[in-house]
Coordinates of C-alpha atoms and ligand atoms in Angstrom, one line a residue:
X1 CA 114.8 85.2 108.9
X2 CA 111.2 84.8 108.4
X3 CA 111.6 81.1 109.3
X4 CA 112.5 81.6 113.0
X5 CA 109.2 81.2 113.9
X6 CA 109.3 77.3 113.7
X7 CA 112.4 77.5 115.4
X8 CA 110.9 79.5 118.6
X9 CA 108.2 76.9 118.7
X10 CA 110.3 74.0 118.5
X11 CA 111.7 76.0 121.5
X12 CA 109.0 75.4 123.1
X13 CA 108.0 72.2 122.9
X14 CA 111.2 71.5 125.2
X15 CA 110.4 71.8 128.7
X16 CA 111.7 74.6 130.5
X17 CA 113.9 72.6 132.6
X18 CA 115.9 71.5 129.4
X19 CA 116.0 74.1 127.6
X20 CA 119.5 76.3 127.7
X21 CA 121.0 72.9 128.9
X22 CA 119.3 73.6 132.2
X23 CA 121.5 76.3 132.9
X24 CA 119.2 79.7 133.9
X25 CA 120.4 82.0 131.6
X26 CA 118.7 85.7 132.1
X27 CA 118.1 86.8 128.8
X28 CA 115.8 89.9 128.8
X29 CA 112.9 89.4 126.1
X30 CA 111.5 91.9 123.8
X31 CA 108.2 91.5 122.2
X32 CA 107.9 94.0 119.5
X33 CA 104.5 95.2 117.0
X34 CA 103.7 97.1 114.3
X35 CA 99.8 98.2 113.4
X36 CA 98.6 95.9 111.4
X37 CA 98.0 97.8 108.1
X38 CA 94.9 97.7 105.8
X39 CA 95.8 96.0 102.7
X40 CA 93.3 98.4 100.4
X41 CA 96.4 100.1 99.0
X42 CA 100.0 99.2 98.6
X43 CA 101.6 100.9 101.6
X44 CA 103.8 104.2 101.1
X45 CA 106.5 105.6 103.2
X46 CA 103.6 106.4 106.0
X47 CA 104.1 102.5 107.0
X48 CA 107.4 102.3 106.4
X49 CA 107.8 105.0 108.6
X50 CA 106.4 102.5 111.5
X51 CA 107.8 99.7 110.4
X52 CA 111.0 100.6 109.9
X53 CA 111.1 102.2 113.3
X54 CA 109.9 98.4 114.6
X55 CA 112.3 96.6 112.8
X56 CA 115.5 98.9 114.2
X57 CA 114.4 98.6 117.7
X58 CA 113.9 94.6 117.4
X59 CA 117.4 94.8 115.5
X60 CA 118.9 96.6 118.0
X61 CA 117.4 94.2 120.7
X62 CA 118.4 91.2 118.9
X63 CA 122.0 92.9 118.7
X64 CA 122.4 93.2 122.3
X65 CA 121.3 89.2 122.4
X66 CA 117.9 90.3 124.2
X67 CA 114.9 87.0 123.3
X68 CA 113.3 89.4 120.4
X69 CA 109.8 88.4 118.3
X70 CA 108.8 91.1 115.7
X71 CA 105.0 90.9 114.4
X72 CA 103.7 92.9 111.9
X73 CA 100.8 92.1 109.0
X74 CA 97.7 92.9 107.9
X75 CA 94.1 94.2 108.9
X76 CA 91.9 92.5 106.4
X77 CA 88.2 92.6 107.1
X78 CA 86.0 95.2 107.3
X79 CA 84.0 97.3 105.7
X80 CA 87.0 99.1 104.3
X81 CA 88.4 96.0 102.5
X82 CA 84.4 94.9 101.5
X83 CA 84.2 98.1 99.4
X84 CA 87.9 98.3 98.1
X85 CA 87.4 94.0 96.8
X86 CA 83.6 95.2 95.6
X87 CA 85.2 98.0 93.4
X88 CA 87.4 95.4 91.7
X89 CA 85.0 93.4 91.4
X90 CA 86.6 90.5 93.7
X91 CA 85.7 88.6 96.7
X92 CA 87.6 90.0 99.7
X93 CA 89.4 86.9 100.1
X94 CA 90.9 86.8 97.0
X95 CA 91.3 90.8 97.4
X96 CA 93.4 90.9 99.8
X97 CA 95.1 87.4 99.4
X98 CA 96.6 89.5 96.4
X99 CA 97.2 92.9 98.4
X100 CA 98.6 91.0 100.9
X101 CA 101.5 89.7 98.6
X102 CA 102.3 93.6 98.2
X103 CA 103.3 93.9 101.8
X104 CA 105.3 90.9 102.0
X105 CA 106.9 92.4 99.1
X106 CA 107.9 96.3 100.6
X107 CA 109.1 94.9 103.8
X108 CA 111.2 92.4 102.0
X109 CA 112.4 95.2 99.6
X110 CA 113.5 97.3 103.0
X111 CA 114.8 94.7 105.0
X112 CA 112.3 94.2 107.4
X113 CA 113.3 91.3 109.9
X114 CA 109.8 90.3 111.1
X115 CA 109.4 87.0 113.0
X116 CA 105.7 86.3 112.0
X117 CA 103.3 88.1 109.8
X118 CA 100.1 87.6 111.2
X119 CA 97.0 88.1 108.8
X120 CA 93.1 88.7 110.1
X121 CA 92.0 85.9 108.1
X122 CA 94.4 83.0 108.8
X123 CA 92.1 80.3 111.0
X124 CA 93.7 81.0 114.3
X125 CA 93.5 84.5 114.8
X126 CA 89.6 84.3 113.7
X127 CA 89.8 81.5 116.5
X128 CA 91.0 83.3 118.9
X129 CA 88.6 85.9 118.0
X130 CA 86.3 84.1 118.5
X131 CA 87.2 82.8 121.7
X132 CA 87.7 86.1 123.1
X133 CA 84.4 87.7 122.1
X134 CA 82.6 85.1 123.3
X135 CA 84.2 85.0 127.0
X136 CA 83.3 89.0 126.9
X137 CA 79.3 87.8 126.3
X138 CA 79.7 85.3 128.7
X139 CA 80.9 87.9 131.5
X140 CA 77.8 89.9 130.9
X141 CA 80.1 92.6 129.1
X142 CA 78.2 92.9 125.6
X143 CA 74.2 93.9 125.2
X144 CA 72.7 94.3 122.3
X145 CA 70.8 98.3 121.7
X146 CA 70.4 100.4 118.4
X147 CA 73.3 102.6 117.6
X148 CA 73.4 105.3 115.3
X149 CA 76.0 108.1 114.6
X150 CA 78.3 109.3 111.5
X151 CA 80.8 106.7 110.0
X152 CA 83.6 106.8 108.7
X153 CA 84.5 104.0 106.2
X154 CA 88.3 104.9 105.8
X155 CA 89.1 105.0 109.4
X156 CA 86.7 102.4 110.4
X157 CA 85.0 104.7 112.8
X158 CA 82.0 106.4 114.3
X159 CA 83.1 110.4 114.7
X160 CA 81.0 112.3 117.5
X161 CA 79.8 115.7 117.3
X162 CA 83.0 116.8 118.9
X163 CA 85.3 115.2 116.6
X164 CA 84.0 116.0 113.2
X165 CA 84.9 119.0 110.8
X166 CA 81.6 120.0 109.6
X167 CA 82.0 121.2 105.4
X168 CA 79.5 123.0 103.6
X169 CA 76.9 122.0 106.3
X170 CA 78.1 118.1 106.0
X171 CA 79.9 116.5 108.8
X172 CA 83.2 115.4 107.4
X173 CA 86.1 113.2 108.9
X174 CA 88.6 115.0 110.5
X175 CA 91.7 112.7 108.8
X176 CA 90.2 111.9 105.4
X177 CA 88.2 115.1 105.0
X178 CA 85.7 112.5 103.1
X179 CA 81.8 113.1 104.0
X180 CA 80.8 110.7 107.0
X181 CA 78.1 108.4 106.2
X182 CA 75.2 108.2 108.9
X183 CA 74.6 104.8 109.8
X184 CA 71.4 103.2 112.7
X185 CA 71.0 99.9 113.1
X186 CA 70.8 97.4 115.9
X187 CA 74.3 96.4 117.3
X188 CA 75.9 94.6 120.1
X189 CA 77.8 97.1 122.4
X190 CA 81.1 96.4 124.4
X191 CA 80.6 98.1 128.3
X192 CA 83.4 100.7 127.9
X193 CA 82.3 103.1 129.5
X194 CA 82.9 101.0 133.0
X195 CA 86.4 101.5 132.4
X196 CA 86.7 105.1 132.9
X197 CA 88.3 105.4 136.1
X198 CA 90.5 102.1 135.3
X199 CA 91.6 103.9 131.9
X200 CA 92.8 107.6 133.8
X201 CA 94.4 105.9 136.3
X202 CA 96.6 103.9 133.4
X203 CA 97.1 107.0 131.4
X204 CA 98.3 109.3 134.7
X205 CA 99.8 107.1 136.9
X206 CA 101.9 104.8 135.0
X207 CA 104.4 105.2 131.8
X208 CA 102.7 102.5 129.6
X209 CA 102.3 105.3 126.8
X210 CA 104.8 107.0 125.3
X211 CA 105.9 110.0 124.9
X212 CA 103.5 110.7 128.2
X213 CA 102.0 113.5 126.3
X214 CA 100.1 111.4 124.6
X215 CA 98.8 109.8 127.3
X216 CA 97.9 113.0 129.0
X217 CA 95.9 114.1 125.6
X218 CA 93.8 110.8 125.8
X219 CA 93.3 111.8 129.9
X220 CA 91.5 115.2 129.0
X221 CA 89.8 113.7 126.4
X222 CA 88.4 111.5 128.6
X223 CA 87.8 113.9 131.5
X224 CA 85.9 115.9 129.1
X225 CA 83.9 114.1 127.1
X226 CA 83.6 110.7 129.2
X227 CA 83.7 107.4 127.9
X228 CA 80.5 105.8 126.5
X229 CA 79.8 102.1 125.5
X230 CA 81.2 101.2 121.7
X231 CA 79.6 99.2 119.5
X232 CA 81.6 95.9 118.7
X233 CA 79.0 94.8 116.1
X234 CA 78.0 94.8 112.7
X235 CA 75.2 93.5 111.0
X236 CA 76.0 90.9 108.4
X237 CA 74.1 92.2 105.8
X238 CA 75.8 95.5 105.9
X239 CA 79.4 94.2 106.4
X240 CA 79.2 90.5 105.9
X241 CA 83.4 90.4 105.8
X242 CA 84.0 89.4 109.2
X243 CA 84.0 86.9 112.1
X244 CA 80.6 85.7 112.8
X245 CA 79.4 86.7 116.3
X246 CA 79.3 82.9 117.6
X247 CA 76.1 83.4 119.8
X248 CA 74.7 85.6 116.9
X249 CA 75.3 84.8 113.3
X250 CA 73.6 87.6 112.0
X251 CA 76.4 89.7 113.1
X252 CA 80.3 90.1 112.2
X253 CA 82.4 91.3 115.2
X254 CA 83.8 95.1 114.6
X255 CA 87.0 95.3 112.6
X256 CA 89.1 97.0 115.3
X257 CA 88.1 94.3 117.8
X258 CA 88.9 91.8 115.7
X259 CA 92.5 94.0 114.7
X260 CA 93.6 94.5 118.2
X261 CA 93.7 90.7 119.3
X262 CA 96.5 89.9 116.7
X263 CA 98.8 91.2 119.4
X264 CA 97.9 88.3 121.8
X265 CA 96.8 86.1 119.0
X266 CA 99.5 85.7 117.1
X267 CA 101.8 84.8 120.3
X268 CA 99.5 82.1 121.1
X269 CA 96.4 83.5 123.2
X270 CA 94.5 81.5 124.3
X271 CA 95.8 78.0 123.8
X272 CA 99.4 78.5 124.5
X273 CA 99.8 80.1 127.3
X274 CA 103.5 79.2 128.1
X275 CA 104.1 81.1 125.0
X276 CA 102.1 83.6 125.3
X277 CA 103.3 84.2 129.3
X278 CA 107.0 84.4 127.7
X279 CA 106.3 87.0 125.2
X280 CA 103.2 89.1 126.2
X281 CA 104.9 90.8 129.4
X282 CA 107.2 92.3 126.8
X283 CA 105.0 93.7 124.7
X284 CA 106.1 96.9 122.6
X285 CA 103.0 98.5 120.5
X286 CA 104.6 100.9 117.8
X287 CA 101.6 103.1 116.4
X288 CA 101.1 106.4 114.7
X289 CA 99.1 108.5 116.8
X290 CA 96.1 108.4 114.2
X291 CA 95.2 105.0 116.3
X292 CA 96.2 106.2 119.8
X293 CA 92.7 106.2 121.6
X294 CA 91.9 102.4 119.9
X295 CA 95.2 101.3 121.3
X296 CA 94.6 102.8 125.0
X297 CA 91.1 103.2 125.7
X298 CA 89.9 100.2 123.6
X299 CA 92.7 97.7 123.6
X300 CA 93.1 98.2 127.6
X301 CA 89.9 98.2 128.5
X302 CA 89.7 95.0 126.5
X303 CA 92.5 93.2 128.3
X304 CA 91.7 94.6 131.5
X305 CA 87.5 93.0 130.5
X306 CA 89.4 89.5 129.5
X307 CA 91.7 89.9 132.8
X308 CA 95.4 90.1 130.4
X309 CA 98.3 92.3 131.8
X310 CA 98.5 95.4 129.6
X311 CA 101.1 95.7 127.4
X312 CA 105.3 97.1 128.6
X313 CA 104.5 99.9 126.0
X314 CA 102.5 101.8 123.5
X315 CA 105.3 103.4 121.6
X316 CA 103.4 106.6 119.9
X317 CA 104.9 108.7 116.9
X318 CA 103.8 111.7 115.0
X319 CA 103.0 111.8 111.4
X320 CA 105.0 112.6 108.1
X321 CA 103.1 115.3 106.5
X322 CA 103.1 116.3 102.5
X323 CA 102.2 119.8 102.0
X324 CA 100.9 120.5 104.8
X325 CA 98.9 117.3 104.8
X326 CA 98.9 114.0 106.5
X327 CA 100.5 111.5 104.2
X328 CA 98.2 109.1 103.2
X329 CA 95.7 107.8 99.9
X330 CA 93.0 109.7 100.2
X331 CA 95.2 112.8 100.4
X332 CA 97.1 112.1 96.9
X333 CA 100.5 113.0 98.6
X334 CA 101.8 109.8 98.9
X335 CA 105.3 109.6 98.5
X336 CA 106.0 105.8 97.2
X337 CA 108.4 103.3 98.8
X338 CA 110.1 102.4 95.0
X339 CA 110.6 106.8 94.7
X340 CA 112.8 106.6 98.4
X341 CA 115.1 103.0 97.3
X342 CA 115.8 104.2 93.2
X343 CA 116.7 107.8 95.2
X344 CA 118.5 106.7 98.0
X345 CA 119.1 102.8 98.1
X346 CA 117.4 100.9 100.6
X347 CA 119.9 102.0 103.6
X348 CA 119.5 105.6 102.4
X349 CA 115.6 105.1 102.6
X350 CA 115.7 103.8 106.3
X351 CA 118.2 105.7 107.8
X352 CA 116.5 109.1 106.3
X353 CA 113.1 107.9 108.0
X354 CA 114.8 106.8 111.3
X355 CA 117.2 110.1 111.4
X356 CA 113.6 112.0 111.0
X357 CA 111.8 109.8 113.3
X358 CA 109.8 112.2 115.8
X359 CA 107.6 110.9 118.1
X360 CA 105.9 114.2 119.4
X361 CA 106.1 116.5 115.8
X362 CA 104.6 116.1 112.4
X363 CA 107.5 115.9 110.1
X364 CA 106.7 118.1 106.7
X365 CA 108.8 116.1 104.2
X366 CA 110.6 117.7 101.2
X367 CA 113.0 115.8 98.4
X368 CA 115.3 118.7 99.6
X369 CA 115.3 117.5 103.3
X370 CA 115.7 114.1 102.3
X371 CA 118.4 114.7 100.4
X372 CA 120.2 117.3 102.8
X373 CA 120.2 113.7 105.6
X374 CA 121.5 111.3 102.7
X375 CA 124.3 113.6 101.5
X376 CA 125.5 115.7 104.7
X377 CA 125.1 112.8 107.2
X378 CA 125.7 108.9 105.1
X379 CA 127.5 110.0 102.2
X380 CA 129.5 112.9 103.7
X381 CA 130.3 111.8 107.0
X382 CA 129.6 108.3 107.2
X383 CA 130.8 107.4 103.4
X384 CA 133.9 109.6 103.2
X385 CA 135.2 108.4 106.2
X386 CA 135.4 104.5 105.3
X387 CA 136.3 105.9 102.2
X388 CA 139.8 108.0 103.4
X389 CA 140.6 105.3 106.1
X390 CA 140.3 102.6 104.1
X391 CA 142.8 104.1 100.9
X392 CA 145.1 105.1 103.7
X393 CA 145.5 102.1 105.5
X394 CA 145.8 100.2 102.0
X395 CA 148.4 101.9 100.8
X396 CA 150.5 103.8 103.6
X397 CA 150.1 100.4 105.4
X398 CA 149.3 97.4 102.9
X399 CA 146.1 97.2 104.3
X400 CA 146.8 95.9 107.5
X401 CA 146.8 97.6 111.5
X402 CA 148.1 95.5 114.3
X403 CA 145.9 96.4 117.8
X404 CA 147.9 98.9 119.3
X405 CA 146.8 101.5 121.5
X406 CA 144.0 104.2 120.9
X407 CA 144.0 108.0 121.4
X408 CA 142.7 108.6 124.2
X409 CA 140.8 111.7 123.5
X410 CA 139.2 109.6 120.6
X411 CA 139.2 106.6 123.1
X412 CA 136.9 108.7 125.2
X413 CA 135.1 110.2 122.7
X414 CA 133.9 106.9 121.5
X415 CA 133.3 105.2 124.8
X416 CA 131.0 108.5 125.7
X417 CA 129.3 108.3 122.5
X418 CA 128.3 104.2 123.1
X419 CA 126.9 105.2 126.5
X420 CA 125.0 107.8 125.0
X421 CA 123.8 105.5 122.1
X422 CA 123.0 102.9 124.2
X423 CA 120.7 105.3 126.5
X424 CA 118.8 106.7 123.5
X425 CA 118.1 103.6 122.0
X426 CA 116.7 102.0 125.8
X427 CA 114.4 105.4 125.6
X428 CA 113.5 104.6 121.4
X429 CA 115.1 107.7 120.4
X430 CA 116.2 106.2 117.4
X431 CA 117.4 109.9 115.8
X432 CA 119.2 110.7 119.0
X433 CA 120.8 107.3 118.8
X434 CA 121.8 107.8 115.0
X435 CA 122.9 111.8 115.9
X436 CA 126.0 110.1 118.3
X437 CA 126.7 107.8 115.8
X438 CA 127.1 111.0 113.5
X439 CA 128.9 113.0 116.3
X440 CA 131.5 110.4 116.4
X441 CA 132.2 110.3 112.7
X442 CA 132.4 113.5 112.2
X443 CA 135.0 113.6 115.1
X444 CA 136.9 110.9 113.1
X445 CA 137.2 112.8 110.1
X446 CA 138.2 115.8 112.0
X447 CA 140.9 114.2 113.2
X448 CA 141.8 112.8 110.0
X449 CA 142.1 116.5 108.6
X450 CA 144.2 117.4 112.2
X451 CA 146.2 113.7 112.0
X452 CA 147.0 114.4 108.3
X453 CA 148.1 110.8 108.3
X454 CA 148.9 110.6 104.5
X455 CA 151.7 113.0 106.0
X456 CA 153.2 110.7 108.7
X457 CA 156.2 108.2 108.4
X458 CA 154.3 105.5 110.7
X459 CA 150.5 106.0 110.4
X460 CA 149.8 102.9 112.3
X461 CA 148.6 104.5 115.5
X462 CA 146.4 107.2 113.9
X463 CA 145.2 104.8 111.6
X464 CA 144.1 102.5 113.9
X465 CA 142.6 104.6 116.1
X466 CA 140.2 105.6 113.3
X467 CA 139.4 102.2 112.5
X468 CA 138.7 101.7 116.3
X469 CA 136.1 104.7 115.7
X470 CA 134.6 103.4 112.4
X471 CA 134.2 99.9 114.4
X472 CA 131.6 101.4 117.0
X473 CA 130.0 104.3 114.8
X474 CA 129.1 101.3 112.5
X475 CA 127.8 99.2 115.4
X476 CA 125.7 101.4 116.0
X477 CA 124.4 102.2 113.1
X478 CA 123.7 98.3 112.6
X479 CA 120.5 98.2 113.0
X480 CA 119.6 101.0 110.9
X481 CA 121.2 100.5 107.8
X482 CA 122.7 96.8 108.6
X483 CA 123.5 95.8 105.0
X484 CA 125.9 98.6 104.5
X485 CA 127.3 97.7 108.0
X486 CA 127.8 94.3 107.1
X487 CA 129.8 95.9 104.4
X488 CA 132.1 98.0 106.0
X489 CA 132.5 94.9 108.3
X490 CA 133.6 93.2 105.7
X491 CA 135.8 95.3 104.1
X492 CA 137.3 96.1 107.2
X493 CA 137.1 92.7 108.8
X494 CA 136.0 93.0 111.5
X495 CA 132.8 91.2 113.7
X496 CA 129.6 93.4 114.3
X497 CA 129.5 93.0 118.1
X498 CA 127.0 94.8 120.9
X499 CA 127.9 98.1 121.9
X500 CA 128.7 96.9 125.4
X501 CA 131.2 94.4 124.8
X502 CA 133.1 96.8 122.4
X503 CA 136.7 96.8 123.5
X504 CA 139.0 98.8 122.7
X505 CA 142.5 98.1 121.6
X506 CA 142.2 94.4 121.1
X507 CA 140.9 93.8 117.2
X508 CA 143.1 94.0 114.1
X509 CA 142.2 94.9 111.0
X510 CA 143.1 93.9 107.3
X511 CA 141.2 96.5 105.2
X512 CA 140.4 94.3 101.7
X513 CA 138.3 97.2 100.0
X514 CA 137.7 100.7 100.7
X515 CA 134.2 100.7 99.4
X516 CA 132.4 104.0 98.3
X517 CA 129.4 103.5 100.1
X518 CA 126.6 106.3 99.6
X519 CA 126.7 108.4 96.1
X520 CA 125.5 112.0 96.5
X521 CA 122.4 113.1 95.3
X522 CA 121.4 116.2 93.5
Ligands
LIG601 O1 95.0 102.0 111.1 N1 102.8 109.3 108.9 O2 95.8 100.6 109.4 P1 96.4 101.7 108.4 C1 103.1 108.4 109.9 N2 94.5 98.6 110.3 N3 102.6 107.2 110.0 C2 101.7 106.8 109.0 C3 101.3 107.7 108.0 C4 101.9 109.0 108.0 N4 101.5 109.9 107.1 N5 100.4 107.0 107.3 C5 100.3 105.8 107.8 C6 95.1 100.9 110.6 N6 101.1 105.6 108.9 C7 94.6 99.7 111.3 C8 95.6 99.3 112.4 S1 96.3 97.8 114.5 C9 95.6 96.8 115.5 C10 95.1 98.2 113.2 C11 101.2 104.4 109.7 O3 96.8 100.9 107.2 C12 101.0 104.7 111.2 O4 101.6 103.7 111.9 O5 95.5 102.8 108.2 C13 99.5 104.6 111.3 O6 99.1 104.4 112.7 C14 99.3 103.4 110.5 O7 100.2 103.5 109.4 C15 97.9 103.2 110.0 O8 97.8 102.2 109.1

């Protein structure tokens, strides 16, 4: 999996004319991101959150045989990761060379299909860094001034007077509830506040953000409070873990600057353009809304400076929220990735964050919630129904169903619910998408109950017509909990295939187990 990456640039070292035999095939292409996360801490279910979301929709792109690449990594310079290596006692390099290793390890853990992990440090993304601040200096975008305002280490970010909670006279940051530090020094500063009128006219005239109400929160913002230049710069002997300003060496370019060009980066920008041309009109940014305004008003203003496209979307979801607070380290109400797999297996783990997926609401998070998805939805619905069908098939029918015809209430049941999948997933409801999948199943054991077909002399027809059923529910469950899929698959042999080339009717069946698939909890 995590190999393709040589095998898309083999790809393109064939010229264009070749490749596909020559033939045009139109394959749709799907470019899909996750933040890149700062490896100060091991990441918790916050991140998994995101990046399970990412991985589902470039699983479910992949399924319907769209031309997917799935980025995700890590955010390693900074001041943040400075302080976090100083603490240990460690250079940063071998800090987060260590941290890092964690990452790899969680999203292996959950089945995270990632193309390319892209890292702050590896030699061409500082390049590319490089490249790009510099060609903002040369275009007479940058000037150096003294800046001075409230910081905020943790977020990696100044907080104005209208952003900051002020506690016990202190300002204080509005996410971490930590003191900000005040900070004045000299600093270069990016002109960002040219891009005012470019900026509203993105956010209200075109769909790049979503859910739009996002978009229409950054407008006000902006309509209120205006947009004034941002600092891009830091001086080396205050944050000396970064890229070097190449026309100044006493300065290390800002952290988010250098964070947001891993997007373009890491798909070849600036010295592969061919690659970079395929992917980067494709682009899909997954966020949590903490990092909305760096991923509109920064990152597009950016582009727009260095004359790149903006990205196909800025995918924007809510947060998951632990006593009333947003999950995260500094808050101690982490809930840990390990707690979610020994609970609920890795499947359980991602289809309870996908079935809770919100993109507009905070989701308050509760064992007893979690456990209310795992047992009433995969073990009671999904689970019991492999379960009955496949004991009835084994022994009313000795485990095999010829194709024969389907009911056709169920026949249209499950046609209706793959349109409706299909139309949630294209909009990235993922818990829409997973709800039909539900719907249907929970139809199928109805008519399991109505069928009785323990009761009939020749099954075959019910039988099969419930297979037919478990065949699409588990397509499209695929790219949610795909190893369990893979199972039912297997036991039921049949072939995972997209849900527009499901037909009905036409596949057989020889059911070899009738696996119990989800245990109940509690
Ligand atoms: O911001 N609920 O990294 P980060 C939902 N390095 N999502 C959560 C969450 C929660 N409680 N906690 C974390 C950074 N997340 C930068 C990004 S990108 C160019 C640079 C998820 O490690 C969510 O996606 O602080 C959020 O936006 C991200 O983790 C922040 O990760």
């Amino acid at each position: 999996m995590h190999n393709s990456i040589s095998l898309k640039h083999l790809y393109y070292c064939i010229p264009i004319s070749l490749r596909d035999g020559g033939v045009n095939i139109s394959m749709s292409v799907f470019y899909i991101t996750t933040p890149i996360y700062y490896p100060n801490a091991r990441p918790h279910i916050g991140h998994a959150y995101t990046t399970v979301f990412a991985d589902t929709l470039a699983r479910y792109h992949r399924m319907i045989g769209d031309d997917t690449f799935f980025l995700t990594g890590t955010d390693e310079h900074g001041l943040k990761l400075q302080r976090a290596a100083e603490k240990k006692g460690v250079d940063p390099k071998t800090f987060v060379d260590e941290m890092v290793v964690y990452y790899k390890e969680y999203w292996k853990l959950l089945n995270i299909s990632y193309d390319w992990f892209i890292r702050t440090t590896d030699d061409y993304h500082v390049h590319t860094v490089e490249k790009m601040i510099s060609e903002l200096h040369r275009k007479g975008l940058l000037y150096k001034d003294r800046y001075s305002g409230w910081y905020c280490a943790s977020c990696e970010k100044y907080y104005s007077e209208t952003e900051y909670e002020v506690v016990d006279d202190k300002p204080h940051c509005p996410i971490h509830k930590k003191p900000l530090e005040w900070l004045e020094e000299e600093t270069y500063y990016f002109k960002l506040s040219e891009y005012r009128d470019f900026m509203l006219d993105v956010l209200e005239k075109t769909e790049i953000v979503y859910p739009k109400s996002y978009a229409v929160e950054v407008a006000n913002r902006l309509k209120k409070e205006g947009l004034r230049d941002v600092s891009i710069a830091r001086p080396k002997e205050r944050v000396s873990w970064g890229v070097e300003l190449p026309f100044d060496r006493e300065y290390t370019v800002y952290v988010w600057f250098d964070a947001l060009l891993n997007y373009i980066s890491a798909i070849g920008y600036p010295d592969d353009l061919q690659r970079f041309n395929h992917y980067w009109p494709a682009a899909h940014h997954v966020i949590g809304k903490d990092i909305l305004w760096f991923h509109t008003v920064i990152w597009f203003s950016v582009l727009k400076a260095l004359d790149i496209p903006l990205p196909k979307k800025v995918l924007v979801h809510a947060f998951l929220v632990n006593r009333g607070i947003k999950m995260g380290k500094s808050a101690g109400n982490v809930i840990s990735i390990e707690y979610m797999v020994d609970r609920y297996g890795v499947d359980g783990t991602r289809y309870i964050l996908m079935r809770l997926m919100n993109m507009a609401k905070d989701v308050d998070v509760t064992q007893e919630l979690f456990d209310n998805v795992y047992n009433t939805e995969l073990a009671d619905v999904y689970g019991n129904l492999i379960r009955r069908v496949g004991v009835l098939v084994k022994r009313k029918l000795k485990g095999r169903l010829e194709p024969t015809s389907v009911e056709q209430g169920i026949a249209e049941a499950i046609e209706n619910a793959l349109d409706s999948y299909s139309k949630e997933m294209e909009r990235f409801d993922v818990s829409r998408a997973l709800g039909t999948a539900i719907e249907l199943l929970r139809k199928g054991n109805a008519y399991v109950n109505e069928t009785k077909p323990w009761q009939q002399s020749d099954p075959s027809k019910s039988l099969y017509t419930l297979a037919e059923l478990i065949r699409a529910a588990t397509v499209m469950l695929h790219p949610v909990i795909p190893s369990t899929t893979s199972r039912t698959a297997e036991s039921f042999g049949f072939p995972i295939t997209t849900p527009k080339e499901l037909r009905l009717g036409e596949n057989g069946y020889t059911v070899k187990e009738s696996p119990i698939l989800f245990k109940k909890t509690g």
